[in-house]
mmCIF file of C-alpha atoms in Angstrom:
data_model
loop_
_atom_site.group_PDB
_atom_site.id
_atom_site.type_symbol
_atom_site.label_atom_id
_atom_site.label_comp_id
_atom_site.label_asym_id
_atom_site.label_seq_id
_atom_site.Cartn_x
_atom_site.Cartn_y
_atom_site.Cartn_z
ATOM 1 C CA MET A 1 122.629 86.554 86.593
ATOM 2 C CA ILE A 2 121.887 86.640 90.112
ATOM 3 C CA ARG A 3 124.127 89.580 90.618
ATOM 4 C CA ARG A 4 122.281 91.648 87.702
ATOM 5 C CA ILE A 5 118.706 90.736 89.219
ATOM 6 C CA LEU A 6 119.807 91.675 92.427
ATOM 7 C CA ARG A 7 121.186 94.950 90.950
ATOM 8 C CA VAL A 8 117.940 95.787 89.319
ATOM 9 C CA VAL A 9 115.830 94.714 92.072
ATOM 10 C CA ALA A 10 117.804 96.911 94.685
ATOM 11 C CA GLY A 11 116.983 100.417 92.846
ATOM 12 C CA PRO A 12 113.266 99.936 93.533
ATOM 13 C CA VAL A 13 113.754 98.700 97.113
ATOM 14 C CA ILE A 14 115.891 101.994 97.575
ATOM 15 C CA ALA A 15 113.324 104.354 96.243
ATOM 16 C CA ILE A 16 110.670 102.535 98.166
ATOM 17 C CA LEU A 17 112.465 102.856 101.586
ATOM 18 C CA LEU A 18 113.037 106.645 100.645
ATOM 19 C CA ALA A 19 109.351 107.191 99.672
ATOM 20 C CA LEU A 20 108.375 105.618 103.203
ATOM 21 C CA LEU A 21 110.651 107.957 105.037
ATOM 22 C CA VAL A 22 109.348 111.278 103.172
ATOM 23 C CA THR A 23 105.356 110.179 103.356
ATOM 24 C CA ALA A 24 106.189 109.606 107.229
ATOM 25 C CA LEU A 25 107.732 113.246 107.402
ATOM 26 C CA PHE A 26 104.842 114.531 105.480
ATOM 27 C CA LEU A 27 102.253 112.901 107.677
ATOM 28 C CA THR A 28 103.865 113.820 111.077
ATOM 29 C CA VAL A 29 104.458 117.436 110.076
ATOM 30 C CA ALA A 30 100.496 117.381 108.979
ATOM 31 C CA GLY A 31 99.755 116.034 112.295
ATOM 32 C CA TYR A 32 98.707 112.505 111.392
ATOM 33 C CA SER A 33 100.312 109.107 112.548
ATOM 34 C CA ALA A 34 102.530 107.724 110.248
ATOM 35 C CA SER A 35 102.398 104.198 111.728
ATOM 36 C CA SER A 36 98.627 104.172 111.605
ATOM 37 C CA ALA A 37 98.631 105.304 107.934
ATOM 38 C CA PHE A 38 100.907 102.560 106.802
ATOM 39 C CA GLU A 39 99.500 100.222 109.103
ATOM 40 C CA VAL A 40 95.922 100.708 107.425
ATOM 41 C CA MET A 41 97.420 100.502 104.140
ATOM 42 C CA TRP A 42 99.011 97.350 104.648
ATOM 43 C CA ASP A 43 96.285 95.672 106.522
ATOM 44 C CA TYR A 44 93.956 96.488 103.562
ATOM 45 C CA GLY A 45 96.470 96.108 100.871
ATOM 46 C CA THR A 46 97.345 92.343 102.006
ATOM 47 C CA THR A 47 93.765 91.038 102.019
ATOM 48 C CA PRO A 48 93.155 88.384 99.427
ATOM 49 C CA GLU A 49 90.877 90.504 97.471
ATOM 50 C CA SER A 50 93.426 93.388 97.511
ATOM 51 C CA LEU A 51 96.317 91.270 96.578
ATOM 52 C CA ALA A 52 94.493 89.717 93.729
ATOM 53 C CA SER A 53 93.396 93.025 92.741
ATOM 54 C CA THR A 54 97.006 94.495 92.717
ATOM 55 C CA VAL A 55 98.040 91.399 90.496
ATOM 56 C CA ASN A 56 95.461 92.170 87.991
ATOM 57 C CA ASN A 57 95.771 95.991 88.022
ATOM 58 C CA ALA A 58 99.632 95.666 87.772
ATOM 59 C CA ILE A 59 99.129 93.291 84.295
ATOM 60 C CA PRO A 60 98.066 96.545 82.221
ATOM 61 C CA LEU A 61 100.835 98.417 83.971
ATOM 62 C CA TYR A 62 103.387 95.805 82.855
ATOM 63 C CA PHE A 63 102.353 95.918 79.372
ATOM 64 C CA ALA A 64 102.783 99.766 79.373
ATOM 65 C CA GLY A 65 106.018 99.493 81.060
ATOM 66 C CA ILE A 66 107.507 96.928 78.667
ATOM 67 C CA ALA A 67 105.836 99.073 75.740
ATOM 68 C CA ALA A 68 107.930 101.856 77.008
ATOM 69 C CA ALA A 69 111.002 99.771 77.643
ATOM 70 C CA PHE A 70 111.290 98.998 74.240
ATOM 71 C CA SER A 71 111.491 102.652 73.082
ATOM 72 C CA LEU A 72 113.672 103.700 76.073
ATOM 73 C CA ARG A 73 116.234 100.874 75.133
ATOM 74 C CA MET A 74 116.604 102.850 71.848
ATOM 75 C CA GLY A 75 116.867 106.127 73.585
ATOM 76 C CA LEU A 76 113.020 107.008 72.641
ATOM 77 C CA PHE A 77 110.384 108.288 74.744
ATOM 78 C CA ASN A 78 106.839 106.681 73.439
ATOM 79 C CA ILE A 79 104.282 109.176 74.887
ATOM 80 C CA GLY A 80 101.921 107.729 72.573
ATOM 81 C CA VAL A 81 100.871 104.413 74.555
ATOM 82 C CA ASP A 82 97.559 105.986 75.824
ATOM 83 C CA GLY A 83 96.319 106.334 71.910
ATOM 84 C CA GLN A 84 97.876 103.370 70.914
ATOM 85 C CA TYR A 85 96.053 101.088 73.217
ATOM 86 C CA ARG A 86 92.720 103.099 72.962
ATOM 87 C CA VAL A 87 92.616 102.106 68.994
ATOM 88 C CA ALA A 88 93.889 98.579 69.664
ATOM 89 C CA ALA A 89 91.100 98.018 72.690
ATOM 90 C CA LEU A 90 88.482 99.282 70.183
ATOM 91 C CA VAL A 91 90.121 97.085 67.321
ATOM 92 C CA GLY A 92 90.296 94.051 70.012
ATOM 93 C CA ALA A 93 86.951 94.717 71.197
ATOM 94 C CA VAL A 94 85.493 94.723 67.371
ATOM 95 C CA VAL A 95 87.229 91.520 66.556
ATOM 96 C CA ALA A 96 86.552 89.430 69.730
ATOM 97 C CA ALA A 97 82.649 90.423 69.373
ATOM 98 C CA SER A 98 82.269 89.523 65.824
ATOM 99 C CA LEU A 99 84.410 86.423 65.075
ATOM 100 C CA PRO A 100 82.518 83.386 64.938
ATOM 101 C CA LEU A 101 84.833 81.190 65.965
ATOM 102 C CA PRO A 102 85.707 78.878 69.085
ATOM 103 C CA ILE A 103 87.912 80.889 72.082
ATOM 104 C CA TRP A 104 91.251 79.140 71.087
ATOM 105 C CA LEU A 105 91.087 80.947 67.724
ATOM 106 C CA THR A 106 89.406 84.126 68.723
ATOM 107 C CA LEU A 107 91.742 84.897 71.473
ATOM 108 C CA PRO A 108 94.863 84.765 69.627
ATOM 109 C CA LEU A 109 93.525 86.412 66.363
ATOM 110 C CA THR A 110 92.159 89.152 68.826
ATOM 111 C CA LEU A 111 95.622 89.867 70.457
ATOM 112 C CA LEU A 112 97.194 89.526 67.077
ATOM 113 C CA ALA A 113 94.744 92.438 65.535
ATOM 114 C CA SER A 114 95.107 94.639 68.603
ATOM 115 C CA ALA A 115 99.062 94.489 68.458
ATOM 116 C CA LEU A 116 99.121 95.074 64.883
ATOM 117 C CA ALA A 117 96.733 98.174 65.616
ATOM 118 C CA GLY A 118 98.889 99.441 67.949
ATOM 119 C CA ALA A 119 102.182 99.025 65.770
ATOM 120 C CA LEU A 120 100.366 100.827 63.189
ATOM 121 C CA TRP A 121 99.510 103.935 65.346
ATOM 122 C CA ALA A 122 102.858 104.185 66.328
ATOM 123 C CA LEU A 123 104.327 104.084 62.678
ATOM 124 C CA VAL A 124 103.213 107.778 62.005
ATOM 125 C CA PRO A 125 105.648 109.103 64.915
ATOM 126 C CA ALA A 126 108.489 106.566 63.757
ATOM 127 C CA LEU A 127 108.266 107.390 60.139
ATOM 128 C CA LEU A 128 108.322 111.344 61.188
ATOM 129 C CA LYS A 129 110.987 110.814 63.587
ATOM 130 C CA VAL A 130 113.406 109.000 61.130
ATOM 131 C CA TYR A 131 112.474 110.956 57.661
ATOM 132 C CA ARG A 132 111.869 114.470 58.967
ATOM 133 C CA GLY A 133 113.697 114.280 62.526
ATOM 134 C CA VAL A 134 110.490 115.319 64.334
ATOM 135 C CA ASN A 135 110.539 114.531 67.993
ATOM 136 C CA GLU A 136 108.784 111.334 68.762
ATOM 137 C CA VAL A 137 107.445 112.741 71.911
ATOM 138 C CA ILE A 138 105.678 115.707 70.035
ATOM 139 C CA THR A 139 104.318 113.472 67.357
ATOM 140 C CA SER A 140 102.969 110.753 69.431
ATOM 141 C CA ILE A 141 101.233 113.083 71.903
ATOM 142 C CA LEU A 142 99.484 114.523 69.057
ATOM 143 C CA MET A 143 98.600 111.026 67.948
ATOM 144 C CA ASN A 144 97.048 110.319 71.366
ATOM 145 C CA ALA A 145 94.281 113.335 70.949
ATOM 146 C CA ILE A 146 93.671 111.881 67.413
ATOM 147 C CA ALA A 147 92.982 108.520 68.824
ATOM 148 C CA THR A 148 90.749 110.006 71.643
ATOM 149 C CA THR A 149 88.573 111.945 69.059
ATOM 150 C CA VAL A 150 88.976 108.800 66.353
ATOM 151 C CA VAL A 151 87.766 106.138 68.945
ATOM 152 C CA ALA A 152 84.941 108.575 70.430
ATOM 153 C CA VAL A 153 83.243 109.314 66.907
ATOM 154 C CA LEU A 154 83.638 105.524 65.878
ATOM 155 C CA LEU A 155 82.108 104.178 69.098
ATOM 156 C CA ALA A 156 79.164 106.776 68.960
ATOM 157 C CA ASP A 157 78.346 106.463 65.205
ATOM 158 C CA VAL A 158 79.885 103.076 64.000
ATOM 159 C CA PHE A 159 80.281 100.407 66.788
ATOM 160 C CA ARG A 160 77.753 101.678 68.782
ATOM 161 C CA SER A 161 75.427 98.755 70.579
ATOM 162 C CA GLY A 162 72.177 99.503 72.284
ATOM 163 C CA GLY A 163 70.204 102.525 72.600
ATOM 164 C CA GLY A 164 70.029 105.386 75.081
ATOM 165 C CA GLN A 165 73.099 106.901 76.634
ATOM 166 C CA ASN A 166 75.088 103.554 75.573
ATOM 167 C CA THR A 167 78.136 104.214 73.681
ATOM 168 C CA GLY A 168 79.722 100.976 74.171
ATOM 169 C CA SER A 169 80.698 98.342 71.430
ATOM 170 C CA ALA A 170 78.902 95.049 71.252
ATOM 171 C CA PRO A 171 79.077 92.865 74.031
ATOM 172 C CA ILE A 172 81.957 90.079 73.955
ATOM 173 C CA GLY A 173 80.535 86.342 74.622
ATOM 174 C CA PRO A 174 82.463 83.731 76.307
ATOM 175 C CA ASP A 175 84.240 82.781 73.258
ATOM 176 C CA GLY A 176 85.943 86.102 72.929
ATOM 177 C CA SER A 177 86.748 86.529 76.686
ATOM 178 C CA MET A 178 89.765 86.220 78.425
ATOM 179 C CA PRO A 179 89.132 83.080 81.038
ATOM 180 C CA VAL A 180 90.267 83.569 84.386
ATOM 181 C CA LEU A 181 93.232 81.858 85.462
ATOM 182 C CA LEU A 182 92.546 81.381 89.108
ATOM 183 C CA ASP A 183 89.206 81.489 90.944
ATOM 184 C CA PHE A 184 88.978 81.352 94.697
ATOM 185 C CA GLY A 185 85.467 81.796 95.434
ATOM 186 C CA GLY A 186 84.215 84.499 92.950
ATOM 187 C CA ARG A 187 85.673 87.371 95.158
ATOM 188 C CA VAL A 188 89.276 86.434 94.759
ATOM 189 C CA GLN A 189 90.423 85.917 90.917
ATOM 190 C CA ILE A 190 93.508 85.887 88.953
ATOM 191 C CA SER A 191 93.539 87.301 85.303
ATOM 192 C CA GLY A 192 93.990 84.959 82.680
ATOM 193 C CA PHE A 193 96.251 87.484 81.046
ATOM 194 C CA LEU A 194 99.046 86.820 83.816
ATOM 195 C CA PRO A 195 100.592 84.127 81.853
ATOM 196 C CA LEU A 196 100.833 86.663 78.837
ATOM 197 C CA ALA A 197 102.564 88.881 80.983
ATOM 198 C CA ILE A 198 105.326 86.682 82.036
ATOM 199 C CA LEU A 199 105.640 85.428 78.711
ATOM 200 C CA LEU A 200 106.181 88.991 77.168
ATOM 201 C CA GLY A 201 108.737 89.793 80.099
ATOM 202 C CA VAL A 202 110.687 86.593 79.189
ATOM 203 C CA GLY A 203 110.555 87.269 75.451
ATOM 204 C CA PHE A 204 111.607 91.050 76.107
ATOM 205 C CA PHE A 205 114.618 89.922 77.904
ATOM 206 C CA LEU A 206 115.653 87.153 75.343
ATOM 207 C CA LEU A 207 115.052 89.699 72.510
ATOM 208 C CA GLN A 208 116.842 92.409 74.030
ATOM 209 C CA ASP A 209 119.991 90.632 75.895
ATOM 210 C CA ARG A 210 120.399 87.486 73.979
ATOM 211 C CA THR A 211 119.996 88.283 70.307
ATOM 212 C CA VAL A 212 121.976 90.299 67.745
ATOM 213 C CA TRP A 213 119.180 92.645 67.098
ATOM 214 C CA GLY A 214 118.954 93.480 70.971
ATOM 215 C CA TYR A 215 122.791 94.134 70.476
ATOM 216 C CA THR A 216 122.720 96.533 67.559
ATOM 217 C CA VAL A 217 119.664 98.644 69.288
ATOM 218 C CA THR A 218 122.121 99.067 72.199
ATOM 219 C CA VAL A 219 124.949 100.100 69.924
ATOM 220 C CA ALA A 220 122.445 102.602 67.932
ATOM 221 C CA ASN A 221 121.504 104.068 71.038
ATOM 222 C CA LEU A 222 124.791 104.613 72.966
ATOM 223 C CA SER A 223 126.832 105.582 69.354
ATOM 224 C CA PRO A 224 124.877 106.021 66.244
ATOM 225 C CA ASP A 225 127.908 106.965 64.486
ATOM 226 C CA ALA A 226 129.822 104.100 65.280
ATOM 227 C CA ALA A 227 126.701 101.814 64.478
ATOM 228 C CA GLU A 228 126.384 103.399 60.973
ATOM 229 C CA SER A 229 130.094 102.812 60.621
ATOM 230 C CA ALA A 230 129.494 99.011 61.458
ATOM 231 C CA GLY A 231 126.640 98.921 58.947
ATOM 232 C CA ILE A 232 124.011 99.107 61.568
ATOM 233 C CA SER A 233 120.688 100.925 60.068
ATOM 234 C CA VAL A 234 120.156 103.731 62.924
ATOM 235 C CA LYS A 235 116.833 104.650 61.317
ATOM 236 C CA ARG A 236 115.453 100.907 61.026
ATOM 237 C CA ARG A 237 116.288 100.427 64.460
ATOM 238 C CA ILE A 238 114.217 103.428 65.335
ATOM 239 C CA VAL A 239 111.376 102.249 63.436
ATOM 240 C CA THR A 240 111.229 98.822 64.438
ATOM 241 C CA SER A 241 111.919 99.718 68.073
ATOM 242 C CA LEU A 242 108.692 102.178 68.142
ATOM 243 C CA LEU A 243 106.850 99.340 66.194
ATOM 244 C CA ALA A 244 107.493 96.803 68.789
ATOM 245 C CA SER A 245 106.537 99.197 71.511
ATOM 246 C CA GLY A 246 103.480 100.256 69.676
ATOM 247 C CA ALA A 247 102.583 96.365 69.404
ATOM 248 C CA ILE A 248 103.098 95.747 72.830
ATOM 249 C CA ALA A 249 100.856 99.012 73.964
ATOM 250 C CA GLY A 250 98.084 97.496 71.880
ATOM 251 C CA LEU A 251 97.726 95.007 74.576
ATOM 252 C CA VAL A 252 97.187 97.573 77.522
ATOM 253 C CA GLY A 253 93.626 98.140 77.539
ATOM 254 C CA LEU A 254 92.625 94.225 76.134
ATOM 255 C CA PRO A 255 92.532 92.884 80.180
ATOM 256 C CA HIS A 256 89.725 95.648 80.877
ATOM 257 C CA VAL A 257 88.023 94.847 77.389
ATOM 258 C CA LEU A 258 88.341 91.179 77.385
ATOM 259 C CA GLY A 259 88.110 90.326 81.157
ATOM 260 C CA THR A 260 86.356 93.125 83.087
ATOM 261 C CA ALA A 261 83.854 95.145 80.898
ATOM 262 C CA HIS A 262 83.681 92.484 78.026
ATOM 263 C CA ARG A 263 83.279 95.375 75.710
ATOM 264 C CA LEU A 264 84.645 98.799 75.064
ATOM 265 C CA ASP A 265 82.906 101.637 76.992
ATOM 266 C CA GLY A 266 83.523 104.850 78.729
ATOM 267 C CA THR A 267 85.233 102.809 81.484
ATOM 268 C CA LEU A 268 88.440 102.164 79.983
ATOM 269 C CA PRO A 269 91.033 103.303 82.135
ATOM 270 C CA THR A 270 92.972 106.342 80.662
ATOM 271 C CA ASP A 271 95.988 106.633 83.323
ATOM 272 C CA LEU A 272 97.688 103.640 82.278
ATOM 273 C CA MET A 273 100.463 105.284 79.793
ATOM 274 C CA PHE A 274 102.152 107.528 82.561
ATOM 275 C CA THR A 275 101.693 104.818 85.430
ATOM 276 C CA GLY A 276 103.425 102.262 82.992
ATOM 277 C CA LEU A 277 105.975 104.612 82.108
ATOM 278 C CA ALA A 278 106.877 105.131 85.448
ATOM 279 C CA ALA A 279 106.882 101.380 86.210
ATOM 280 C CA ALA A 280 109.559 100.998 83.341
ATOM 281 C CA LEU A 281 111.600 104.055 84.831
ATOM 282 C CA LEU A 282 111.660 102.529 88.265
ATOM 283 C CA GLY A 283 112.389 99.167 86.840
ATOM 284 C CA ARG A 284 115.213 100.629 84.621
ATOM 285 C CA SER A 285 113.677 99.031 81.478
ATOM 286 C CA HIS A 286 114.250 95.671 82.555
ATOM 287 C CA PRO A 287 111.504 93.039 82.533
ATOM 288 C CA ILE A 288 111.922 91.995 86.472
ATOM 289 C CA GLY A 289 112.425 95.833 87.550
ATOM 290 C CA THR A 290 109.433 96.541 85.817
ATOM 291 C CA ALA A 291 107.468 93.955 87.301
ATOM 292 C CA VAL A 292 108.575 95.075 90.728
ATOM 293 C CA GLY A 293 107.665 98.606 89.391
ATOM 294 C CA ALA A 294 104.076 97.752 88.217
ATOM 295 C CA LEU A 295 103.335 95.756 91.551
ATOM 296 C CA VAL A 296 104.517 98.507 93.886
ATOM 297 C CA LEU A 297 102.267 100.800 92.143
ATOM 298 C CA ALA A 298 99.396 98.610 91.583
ATOM 299 C CA PHE A 299 99.499 97.780 95.402
ATOM 300 C CA VAL A 300 100.177 101.388 96.593
ATOM 301 C CA GLU A 301 97.158 102.659 94.589
ATOM 302 C CA ARG A 302 94.872 99.746 95.679
ATOM 303 C CA SER A 303 96.041 100.422 99.628
ATOM 304 C CA ALA A 304 95.476 104.209 99.424
ATOM 305 C CA GLN A 305 91.705 103.592 98.762
ATOM 306 C CA VAL A 306 91.064 102.940 102.260
ATOM 307 C CA LEU A 307 92.453 105.959 103.585
ATOM 308 C CA GLY A 308 89.520 108.227 103.008
ATOM 309 C CA ILE A 309 87.317 105.658 105.271
ATOM 310 C CA VAL A 310 89.642 106.528 108.048
ATOM 311 C CA LYS A 311 89.818 109.701 107.787
ATOM 312 C CA LEU A 312 93.226 110.243 106.375
ATOM 313 C CA PRO A 313 94.475 112.319 103.622
ATOM 314 C CA THR A 314 93.876 110.091 100.564
ATOM 315 C CA GLU A 315 96.792 112.105 98.759
ATOM 316 C CA VAL A 316 98.966 109.997 100.793
ATOM 317 C CA GLY A 317 99.095 107.385 97.958
ATOM 318 C CA THR A 318 99.858 110.082 95.208
ATOM 319 C CA LEU A 319 102.627 111.496 97.456
ATOM 320 C CA PHE A 320 104.191 107.918 97.854
ATOM 321 C CA LEU A 321 103.950 107.300 94.196
ATOM 322 C CA ALA A 322 105.683 110.678 93.241
ATOM 323 C CA VAL A 323 108.391 110.406 95.814
ATOM 324 C CA VAL A 324 109.248 106.849 94.527
ATOM 325 C CA LEU A 325 109.747 108.265 91.005
ATOM 326 C CA LEU A 326 111.589 110.943 92.220
ATOM 327 C CA SER A 327 113.891 108.846 94.304
ATOM 328 C CA SER A 328 114.624 106.050 91.666
ATOM 329 C CA ALA A 329 117.386 108.003 90.041
ATOM 330 C CA LEU A 330 118.992 108.418 93.633
ATOM 331 C CA GLY A 331 118.329 104.593 94.326
ATOM 332 C CA TYR A 332 120.278 103.568 91.517
ATOM 333 C CA TRP A 333 123.004 106.169 92.211
ATOM 334 C CA VAL A 334 123.445 104.356 95.399
ATOM 335 C CA VAL A 335 123.512 101.107 93.637
ATOM 336 C CA GLU A 336 125.883 101.835 91.027
ATOM 337 C CA ASN A 337 128.353 103.793 93.506
ATOM 338 C CA GLY A 338 128.272 100.682 95.757
ATOM 339 C CA GLU A 339 129.187 98.553 92.758
ATOM 340 C CA ARG A 340 131.918 100.867 91.804
ATOM 341 C CA ARG A 341 133.314 101.073 95.385
ATOM 342 C CA LEU A 342 133.106 97.115 95.414
ATOM 343 C CA ALA A 343 134.792 96.723 92.282
ATOM 344 C CA LEU A 344 137.799 99.166 93.193
ATOM 345 C CA ILE A 345 137.957 97.116 96.645
ATOM 346 C CA ALA A 346 138.341 93.774 94.700
ATOM 347 C CA ALA A 347 140.774 95.442 92.384
ATOM 348 C CA ILE A 348 143.130 96.514 95.401
ATOM 349 C CA ARG A 349 142.856 93.069 96.809
ATOM 350 C CA ARG A 350 143.842 91.162 93.664
ATOM 351 C CA THR A 351 146.709 93.822 93.348
ATOM 352 C CA ARG A 352 148.064 93.363 96.802
ATOM 353 C CA ALA A 353 147.732 89.547 96.682
ATOM 354 C CA GLY A 354 149.832 89.466 93.285
ATOM 355 C CA ARG A 355 152.437 91.800 94.984
ATOM 356 C CA THR A 356 152.440 89.414 97.800
ATOM 357 C CA LYS A 357 152.861 86.473 95.847
ATOM 358 C CA GLU A 358 155.896 88.277 93.753
ATOM 359 C CA ALA A 359 157.415 89.095 96.927
ATOM 360 C CA SER A 360 157.303 85.316 98.488
ATOM 361 C CA ALA A 361 158.292 84.163 95.104
ATOM 362 C CA ALA A 362 161.578 86.431 95.273
#
């Protein structure tokens, strides 16, 4: 177990080291001091406010990463996370603002309604994939465009609250908002969605690696013909994987809706899908690796905000993230190649030890 965790974490660590090297070369060639840039980013990123912001910003990225990981385990790319969490955020905002119930009832019902909305939005690409053979990437991208238009129209004409230029939904009261988990004086707060993210990661691991369903998904992905021969319905695994991915994607926008804005408006982040997918790819679709990827991406995004103030190129953060993703494949190649070499060395040692024992016995 420990060896597997180290294997999952080693890939992102190597990718980060390579990204640091490439970014340092870029800064040096451009005439800037790489050490100064990294020092400024580190000093700003490790302040209590920045660390709290990193954790809070990593939570929706982790939700998006686990949503992507569910489909990736089945060999599918759910590029529709953006549309799924937009629709689910609208449903969650309306439910949280409308239910006249105590918080211990409103919050679970809001989470359930948002997850159901995300799953239903993912149902269309799933059915088209299974029954018409349409690539899920194409259909999910089209569903993103539809979701953007539908949510905008509904916010403007149906669920609009207030007058003037206000296009947000009704405000969510204390009974519908997610409480703060930790408060260190107002400026440093940890989102109440953190325990949910941890439970989600544990549940994903147990479902994928400790259940028959997870095993059948792996078989269906690696060898569909063998799966069908063994009585495993590949079509059913495709549908359930995309539905589960959509359900988790439905949670992506809720930290902003229930914890920051307390309504759905134009401030909902729109770049969480690809960043979450990047976290999943960086973490090799493992919950721990995805968590590391989400934290790294959130930390770099936060720490890069200070670069413009000290007259350093703000593109350093974007370059760093891009190189991290490009070098993630190389990082895992190094890890896997090292494991093969270690296994080969261990096999040779066992063979030599066996021959020595036979020779001494003779």
